[in-house]
Protein backbone atom coordinates (compact mmCIF):
# COMPACT_ATOMS: atom_id res chain seq x y z
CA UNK A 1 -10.20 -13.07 -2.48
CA UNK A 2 -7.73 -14.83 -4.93
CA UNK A 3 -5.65 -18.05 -3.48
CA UNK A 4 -2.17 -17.38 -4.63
CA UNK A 5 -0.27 -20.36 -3.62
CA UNK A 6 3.56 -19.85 -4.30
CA UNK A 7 6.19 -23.04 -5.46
CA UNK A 8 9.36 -23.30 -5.81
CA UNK A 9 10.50 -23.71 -9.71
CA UNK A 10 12.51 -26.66 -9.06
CA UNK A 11 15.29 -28.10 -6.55
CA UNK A 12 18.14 -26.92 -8.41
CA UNK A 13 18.26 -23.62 -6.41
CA UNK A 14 17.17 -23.25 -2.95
CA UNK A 15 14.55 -20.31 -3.32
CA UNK A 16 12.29 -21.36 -0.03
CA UNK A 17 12.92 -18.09 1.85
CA UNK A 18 11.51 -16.18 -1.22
CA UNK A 19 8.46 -18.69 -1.39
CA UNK A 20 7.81 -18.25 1.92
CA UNK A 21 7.83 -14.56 1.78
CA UNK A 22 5.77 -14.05 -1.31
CA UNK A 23 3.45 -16.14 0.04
CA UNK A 24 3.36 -13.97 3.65
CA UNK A 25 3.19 -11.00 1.18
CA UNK A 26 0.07 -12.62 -0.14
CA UNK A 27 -1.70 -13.77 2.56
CA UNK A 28 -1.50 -10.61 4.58
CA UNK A 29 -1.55 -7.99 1.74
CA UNK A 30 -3.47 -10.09 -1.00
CA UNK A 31 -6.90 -8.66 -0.38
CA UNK A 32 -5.67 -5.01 -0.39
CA UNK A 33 -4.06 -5.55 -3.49
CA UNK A 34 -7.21 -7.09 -5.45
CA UNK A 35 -9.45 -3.93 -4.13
CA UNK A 36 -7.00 -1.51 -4.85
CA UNK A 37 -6.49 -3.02 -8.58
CA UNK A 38 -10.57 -3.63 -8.94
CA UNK A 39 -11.11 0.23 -7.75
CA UNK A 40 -8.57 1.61 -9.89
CA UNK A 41 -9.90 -0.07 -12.96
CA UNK A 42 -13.07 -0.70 -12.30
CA UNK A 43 -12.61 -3.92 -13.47
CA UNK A 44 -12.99 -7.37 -11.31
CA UNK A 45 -10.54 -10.07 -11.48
CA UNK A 46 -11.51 -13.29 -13.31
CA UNK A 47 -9.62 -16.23 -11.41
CA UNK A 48 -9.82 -16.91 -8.01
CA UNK A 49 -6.90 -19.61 -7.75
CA UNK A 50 -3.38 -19.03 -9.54
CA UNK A 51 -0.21 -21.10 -9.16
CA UNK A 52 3.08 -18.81 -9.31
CA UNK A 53 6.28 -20.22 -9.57
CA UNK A 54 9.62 -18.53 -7.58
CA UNK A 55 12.46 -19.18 -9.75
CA UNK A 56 15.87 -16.82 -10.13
CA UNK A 57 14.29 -15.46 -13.43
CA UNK A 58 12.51 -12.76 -15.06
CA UNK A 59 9.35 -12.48 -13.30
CA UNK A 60 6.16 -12.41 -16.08
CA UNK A 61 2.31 -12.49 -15.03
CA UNK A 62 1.08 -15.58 -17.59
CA UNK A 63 2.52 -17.99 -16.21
CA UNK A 64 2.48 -16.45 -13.04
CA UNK A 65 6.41 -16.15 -12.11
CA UNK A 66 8.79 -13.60 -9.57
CA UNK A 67 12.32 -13.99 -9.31
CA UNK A 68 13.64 -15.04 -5.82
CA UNK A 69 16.45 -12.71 -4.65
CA UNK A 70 14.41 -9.50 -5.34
CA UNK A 71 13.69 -7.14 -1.99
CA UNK A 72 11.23 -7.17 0.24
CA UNK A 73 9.79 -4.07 -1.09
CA UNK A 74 10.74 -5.21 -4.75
CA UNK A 75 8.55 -8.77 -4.08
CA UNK A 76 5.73 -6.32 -3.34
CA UNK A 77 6.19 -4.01 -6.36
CA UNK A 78 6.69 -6.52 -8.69
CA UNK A 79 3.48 -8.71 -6.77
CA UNK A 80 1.12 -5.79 -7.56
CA UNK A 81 2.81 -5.02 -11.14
CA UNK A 82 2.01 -8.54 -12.38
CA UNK A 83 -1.42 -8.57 -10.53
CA UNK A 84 -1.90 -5.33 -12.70
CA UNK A 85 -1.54 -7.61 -16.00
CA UNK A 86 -3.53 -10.21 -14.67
CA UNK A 87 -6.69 -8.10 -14.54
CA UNK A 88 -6.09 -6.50 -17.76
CA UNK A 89 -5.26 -9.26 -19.56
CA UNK A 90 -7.50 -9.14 -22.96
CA UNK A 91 -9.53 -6.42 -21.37
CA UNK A 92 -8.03 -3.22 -23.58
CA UNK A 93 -8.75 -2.90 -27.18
CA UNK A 94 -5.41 -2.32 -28.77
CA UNK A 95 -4.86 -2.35 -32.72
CA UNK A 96 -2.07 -4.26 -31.93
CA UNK A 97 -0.35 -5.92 -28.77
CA UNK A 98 3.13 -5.20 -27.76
CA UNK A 99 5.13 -4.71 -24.65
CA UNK A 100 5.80 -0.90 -24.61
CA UNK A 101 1.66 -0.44 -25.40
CA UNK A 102 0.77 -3.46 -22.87
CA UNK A 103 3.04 -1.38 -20.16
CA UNK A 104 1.82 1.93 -21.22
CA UNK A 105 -1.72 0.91 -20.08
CA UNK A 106 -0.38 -0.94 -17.13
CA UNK A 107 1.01 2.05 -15.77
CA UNK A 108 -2.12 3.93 -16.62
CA UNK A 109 -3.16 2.92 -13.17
CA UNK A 110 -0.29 1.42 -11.56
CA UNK A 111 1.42 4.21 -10.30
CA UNK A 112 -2.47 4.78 -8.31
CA UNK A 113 -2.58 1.56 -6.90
CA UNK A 114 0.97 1.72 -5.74
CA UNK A 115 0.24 4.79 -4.08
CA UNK A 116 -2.71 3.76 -2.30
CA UNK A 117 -1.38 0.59 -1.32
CA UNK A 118 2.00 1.95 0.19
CA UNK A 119 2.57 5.67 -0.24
CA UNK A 120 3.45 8.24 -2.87
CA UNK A 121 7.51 7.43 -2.06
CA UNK A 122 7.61 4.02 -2.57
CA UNK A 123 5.25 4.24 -5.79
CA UNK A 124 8.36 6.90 -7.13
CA UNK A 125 10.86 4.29 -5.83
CA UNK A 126 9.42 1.73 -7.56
CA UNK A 127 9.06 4.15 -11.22
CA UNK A 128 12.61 5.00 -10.35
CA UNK A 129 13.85 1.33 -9.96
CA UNK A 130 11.80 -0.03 -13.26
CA UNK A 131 12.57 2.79 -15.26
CA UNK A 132 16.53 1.30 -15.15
CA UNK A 133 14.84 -0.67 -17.99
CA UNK A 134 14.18 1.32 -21.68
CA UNK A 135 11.15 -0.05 -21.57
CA UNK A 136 9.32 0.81 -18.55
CA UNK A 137 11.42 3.53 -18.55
CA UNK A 138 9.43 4.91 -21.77
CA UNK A 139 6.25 3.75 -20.22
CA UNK A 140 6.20 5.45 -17.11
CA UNK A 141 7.18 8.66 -19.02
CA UNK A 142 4.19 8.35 -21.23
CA UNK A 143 1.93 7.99 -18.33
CA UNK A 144 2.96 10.06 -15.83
CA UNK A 145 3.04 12.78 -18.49
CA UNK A 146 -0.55 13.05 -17.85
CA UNK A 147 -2.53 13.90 -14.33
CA UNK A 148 -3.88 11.82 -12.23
CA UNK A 149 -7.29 12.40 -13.90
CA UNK A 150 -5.90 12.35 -17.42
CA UNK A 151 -4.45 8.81 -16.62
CA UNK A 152 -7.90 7.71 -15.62
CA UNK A 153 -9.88 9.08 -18.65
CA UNK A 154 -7.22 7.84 -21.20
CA UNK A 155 -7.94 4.35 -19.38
CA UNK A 156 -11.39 4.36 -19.42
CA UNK A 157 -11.58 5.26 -22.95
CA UNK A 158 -9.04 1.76 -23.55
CA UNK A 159 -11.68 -0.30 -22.10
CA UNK A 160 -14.24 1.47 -24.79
């Protein structure tokens, strides 16, 4: 199992609540998360102690980082989405790194470990709510184009 301890950014806004409740996400959740990643990829996760940092920001997986005043179900969503980077993180063999690819592959999988972890509506909630974004928006549309095999041969064949 990972240790995910969770710290406020700094004293300038009072984000406690949220560090509390990332970290009760963690400790009861944290283990079902990491299988359900390391099954869908096949992969195994490299660390077993991270730091992440609550802040009222953009949310990114190197440093590990979640905005505060997100939902309860968006903490989780956005919990397993940057887990998802973590473990591929210099595992895919891309030409060329950039967001939309980086997401692309993310969501190769994502969408499966989503649904295992908490149901096929809140993994279409959570495409809905990410999709606001051009981005992710052209992401999930690229992978859920394909089945639920398809996604899991075109990820295999990243990993080469």
């Amino acid at each position: 199992m990972i240790k995910i301890i969770f710290h406020e950014d700094s004293d300038s806004v009072d984000v406690k609540l949220a560090v509390q409740e990332y970290q009760k996400i963690w400790d009861t959740e944290g283990s079902k998360i990491v299988s359900a990643w390391e099954d869908k990829t096949g992969l195994k996760f490299r660390e077993t102690f991270i730091n992440a940092i609550i802040l009222e920001g953009r949310g990114q997986s190197h440093p590990l980082c979640f905005r505060a005043s997100l939902t309860s179900d968006a903490k989780k969503a956005t919990l397993v989405h940057e887990m998802g980077h973590r473990i591929l993180r210099k595992r895919i063999k891309l030409p060329e790194f950039n967001s939309l690819e980086n997401h692309k592959n993310l969501d190769l999988c994502f969408y499966d470990v989503l649904t295992e972890l908490y149901g096929k509506t809140f993994a279409d909630l959570t495409v809905e709510s990410e999709s606001k974004h051009a981005l992710y928006k052209d992401a999930w549309d690229w992978a859920l184009s394909f089945s639920k095999d398809e996604r899991q041969k075109k990820f295999r064949d990243l990993l080469g």
